[in-house]
Coordinates of C-alpha atoms in Angstrom, one line a residue:
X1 CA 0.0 0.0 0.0
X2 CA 1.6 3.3 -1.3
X3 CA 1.4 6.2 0.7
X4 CA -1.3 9.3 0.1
X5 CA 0.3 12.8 0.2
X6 CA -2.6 15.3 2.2
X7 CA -2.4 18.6 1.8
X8 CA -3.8 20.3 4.8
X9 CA -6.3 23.1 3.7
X10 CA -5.5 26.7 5.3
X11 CA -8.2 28.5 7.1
X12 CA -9.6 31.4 5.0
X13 CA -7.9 34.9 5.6
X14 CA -11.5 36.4 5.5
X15 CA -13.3 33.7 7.7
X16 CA -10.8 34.6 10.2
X17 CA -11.0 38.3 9.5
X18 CA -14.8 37.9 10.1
X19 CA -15.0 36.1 13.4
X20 CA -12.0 37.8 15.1
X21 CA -14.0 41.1 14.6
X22 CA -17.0 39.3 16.0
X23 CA -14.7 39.6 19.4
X24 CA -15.1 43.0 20.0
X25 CA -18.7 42.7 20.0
X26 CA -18.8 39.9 22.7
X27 CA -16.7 42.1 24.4
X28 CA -18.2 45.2 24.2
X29 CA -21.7 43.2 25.1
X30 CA -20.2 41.3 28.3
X31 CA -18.3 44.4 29.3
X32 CA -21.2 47.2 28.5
X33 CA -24.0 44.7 28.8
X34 CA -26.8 47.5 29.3
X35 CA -24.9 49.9 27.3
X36 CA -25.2 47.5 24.2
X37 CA -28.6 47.3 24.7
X38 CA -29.2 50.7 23.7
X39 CA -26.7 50.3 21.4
X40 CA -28.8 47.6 19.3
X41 CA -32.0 49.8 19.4
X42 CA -29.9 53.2 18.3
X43 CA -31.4 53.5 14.7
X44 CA -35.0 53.4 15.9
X45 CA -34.2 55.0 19.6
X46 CA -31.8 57.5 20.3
X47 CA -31.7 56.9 23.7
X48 CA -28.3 55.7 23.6
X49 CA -26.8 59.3 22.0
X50 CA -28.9 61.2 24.8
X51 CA -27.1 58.6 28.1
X52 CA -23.6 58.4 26.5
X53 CA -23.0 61.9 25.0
X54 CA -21.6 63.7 27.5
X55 CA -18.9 62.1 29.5
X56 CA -15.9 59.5 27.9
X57 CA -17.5 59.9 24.2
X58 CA -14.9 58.7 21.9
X59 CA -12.3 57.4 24.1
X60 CA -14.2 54.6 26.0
X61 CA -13.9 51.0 25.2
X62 CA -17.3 50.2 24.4
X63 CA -17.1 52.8 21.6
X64 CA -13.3 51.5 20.9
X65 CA -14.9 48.0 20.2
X66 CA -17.2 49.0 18.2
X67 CA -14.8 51.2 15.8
X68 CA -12.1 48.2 15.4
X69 CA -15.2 46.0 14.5
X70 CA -16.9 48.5 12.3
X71 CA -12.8 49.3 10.6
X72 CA -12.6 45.7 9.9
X73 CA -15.9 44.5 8.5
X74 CA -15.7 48.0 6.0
X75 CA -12.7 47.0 4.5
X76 CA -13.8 43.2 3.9
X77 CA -17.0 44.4 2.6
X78 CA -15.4 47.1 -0.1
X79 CA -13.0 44.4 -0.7
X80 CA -16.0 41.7 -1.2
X81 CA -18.3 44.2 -3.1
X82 CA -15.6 45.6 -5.5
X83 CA -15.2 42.0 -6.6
X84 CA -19.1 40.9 -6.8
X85 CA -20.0 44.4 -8.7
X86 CA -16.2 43.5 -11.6
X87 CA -16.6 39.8 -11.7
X88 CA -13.1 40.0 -10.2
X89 CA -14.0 36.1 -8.1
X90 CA -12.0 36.5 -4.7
X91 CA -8.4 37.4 -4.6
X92 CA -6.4 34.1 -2.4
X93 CA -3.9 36.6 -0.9
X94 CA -5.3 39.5 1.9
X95 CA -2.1 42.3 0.1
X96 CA -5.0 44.0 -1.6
X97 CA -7.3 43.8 1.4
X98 CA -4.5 45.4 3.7
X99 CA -4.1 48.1 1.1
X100 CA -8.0 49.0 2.0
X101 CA -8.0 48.4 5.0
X102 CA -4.9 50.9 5.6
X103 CA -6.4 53.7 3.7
X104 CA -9.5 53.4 5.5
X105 CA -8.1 53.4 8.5
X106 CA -6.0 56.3 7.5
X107 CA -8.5 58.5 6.2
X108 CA -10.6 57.9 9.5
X109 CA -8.3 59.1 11.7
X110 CA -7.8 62.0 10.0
X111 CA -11.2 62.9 9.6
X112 CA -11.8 62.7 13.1
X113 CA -8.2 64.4 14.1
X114 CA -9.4 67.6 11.4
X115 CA -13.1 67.6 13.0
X116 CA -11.5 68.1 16.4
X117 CA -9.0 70.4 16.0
X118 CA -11.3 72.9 13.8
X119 CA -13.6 72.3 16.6
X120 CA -10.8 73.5 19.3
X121 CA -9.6 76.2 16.1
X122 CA -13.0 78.1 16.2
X123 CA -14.0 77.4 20.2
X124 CA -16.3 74.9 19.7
X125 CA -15.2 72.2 20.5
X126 CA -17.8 70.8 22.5
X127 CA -20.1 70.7 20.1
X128 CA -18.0 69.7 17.3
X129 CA -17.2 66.3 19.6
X130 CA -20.9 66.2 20.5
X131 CA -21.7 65.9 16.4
X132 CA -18.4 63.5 16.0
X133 CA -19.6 60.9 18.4
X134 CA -23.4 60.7 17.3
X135 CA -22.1 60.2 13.6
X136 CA -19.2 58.0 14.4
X137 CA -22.2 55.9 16.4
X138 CA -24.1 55.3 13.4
X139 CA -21.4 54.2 11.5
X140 CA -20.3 51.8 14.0
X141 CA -24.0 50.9 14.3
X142 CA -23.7 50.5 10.5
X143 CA -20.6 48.5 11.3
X144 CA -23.2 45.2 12.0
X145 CA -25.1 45.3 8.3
X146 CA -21.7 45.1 6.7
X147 CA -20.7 42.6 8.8
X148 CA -24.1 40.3 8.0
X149 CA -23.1 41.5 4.3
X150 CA -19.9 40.2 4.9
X151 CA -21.2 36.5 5.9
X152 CA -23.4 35.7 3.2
X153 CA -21.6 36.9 0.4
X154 CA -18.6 35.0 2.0
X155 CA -20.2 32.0 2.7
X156 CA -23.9 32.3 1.3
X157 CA -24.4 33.8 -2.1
X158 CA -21.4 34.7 -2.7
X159 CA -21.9 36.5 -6.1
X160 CA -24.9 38.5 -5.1
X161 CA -25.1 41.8 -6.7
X162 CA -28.6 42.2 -4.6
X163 CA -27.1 41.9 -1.4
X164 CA -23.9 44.3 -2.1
X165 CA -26.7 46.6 -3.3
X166 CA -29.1 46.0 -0.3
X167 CA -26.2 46.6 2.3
X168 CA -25.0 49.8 0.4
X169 CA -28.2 50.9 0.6
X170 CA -29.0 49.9 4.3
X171 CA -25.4 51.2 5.5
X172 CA -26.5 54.9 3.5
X173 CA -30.2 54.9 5.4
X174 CA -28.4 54.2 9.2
X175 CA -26.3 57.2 8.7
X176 CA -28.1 59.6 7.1
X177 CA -30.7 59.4 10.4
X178 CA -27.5 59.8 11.9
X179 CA -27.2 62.6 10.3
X180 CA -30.8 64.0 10.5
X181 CA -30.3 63.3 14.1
X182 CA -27.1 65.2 14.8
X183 CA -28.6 68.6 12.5
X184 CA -31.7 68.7 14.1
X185 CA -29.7 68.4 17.6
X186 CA -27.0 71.6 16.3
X187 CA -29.4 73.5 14.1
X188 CA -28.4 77.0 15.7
X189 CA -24.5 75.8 15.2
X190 CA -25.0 74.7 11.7
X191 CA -26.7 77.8 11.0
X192 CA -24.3 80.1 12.4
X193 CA -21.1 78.3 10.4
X194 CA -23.3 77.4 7.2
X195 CA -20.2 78.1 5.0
X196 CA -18.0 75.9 6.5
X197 CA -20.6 73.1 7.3
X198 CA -21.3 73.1 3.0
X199 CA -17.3 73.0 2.4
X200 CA -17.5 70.5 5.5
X201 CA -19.8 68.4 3.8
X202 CA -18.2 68.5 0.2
X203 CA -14.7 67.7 1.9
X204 CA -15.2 64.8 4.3
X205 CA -19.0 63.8 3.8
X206 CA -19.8 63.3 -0.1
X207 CA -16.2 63.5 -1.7
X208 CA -15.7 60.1 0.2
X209 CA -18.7 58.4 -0.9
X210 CA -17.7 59.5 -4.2
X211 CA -14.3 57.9 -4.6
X212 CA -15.2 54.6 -3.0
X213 CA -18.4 54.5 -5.4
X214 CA -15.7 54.9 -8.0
X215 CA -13.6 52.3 -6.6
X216 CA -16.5 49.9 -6.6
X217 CA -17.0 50.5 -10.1
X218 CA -13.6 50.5 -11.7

């Protein structure tokens, strides 16, 4: 009887991507257990903005957990929906992911960093973090769609152009009531620095969306 060379199968980069993010959120849940419980409800009950806005807004862990997981499952699902919307199939090596992930990261941080220091800049910075932590919430919040995108178009239908579509879709509705939330909150402020909300909002709201859309598509 002649020997059979087995080749062990590696674990999929993205599989472990997936549930290691998963992490933070049995963390944040077993850490901030009532705090996650608004958490879940935020899109359809802003409770959680009004009990966590004042004190330890962006620099406490439940809200750290949340932004690793949310970081994580964006970049797998721009990775995942730029090859669904080309036909590209799935790329065996994580380089290209990394790459994504990096700028993402990246550009993040310094969209928060610029919000807070124009905020400490013209004296308000108060209100400046107040708006930075209800949006950053909703993304985070938004952070669990992509990561349900993430698992069935890795291990479901995983050449669904309807559910790429559906989560774009579903990620864009969660924050734009975050957004609706946080102007009807500031109006007076927004009203008083119009200009530089509108160059604001062409420089780190839409210009963003615009170049990933265009990343998705070419």
């Amino acid at each position: 009887m002649e020997p059979i060379l087995r080749t062990a199968s590696t674990i999929d980069w993205i599989t472990v991507l997936i549930f290691s993010s998963l992490l933070f959120i049995v963390a944040a849940k077993r850490m901030f257990y009532s705090r996650f419980l608004n958490f879940i409800i935020l899109p359809f009950n802003n409770k959680y903005i009004f009990m966590y806005n004042k004190k330890d807004r962006l620099m406490n862990w439940f809200h750290v957990f949340f932004t690793v997981f949310q970081i994580i499952n964006f970049a797998i699902f721009i990775y995942l929906a730029r090859n669904v919307l080309l036909d590209l199939g799935r790329d065996s090596y994580p380089s290209f992911f990394l790459i994504i992930l990096l700028c993402l990261l990246l550009f993040l941080t310094a969209k928060v960093a610029l919000q807070l220091g124009n905020g400490y800049l013209f004296g308000s910075g108060k209100v400046i973090s107040e708006i930075v932590f209800k949006k950053l919430s909703y993304l985070n919040y938004s952070g669990i769609i992509m990561f349900l995108a993430n698992v069935v178009l890795s291990y479901i239908l995983k050449d669904s152009k309807f559910v790429v579509y559906t989560a774009i879709f579903l990620i864009l509705l969660v924050n734009a009531i975050g957004w609706a939330t946080a102007l009807r909150n500031h109006q007076k402020f927004v009203a008083s620095h119009f200009f530089y909300f509108i160059l604001y909002l062409c420089a780190l709201e839409i210009s963003p969306l615009v170049i990933i859309g265009s990343y998705l598509n070419h």
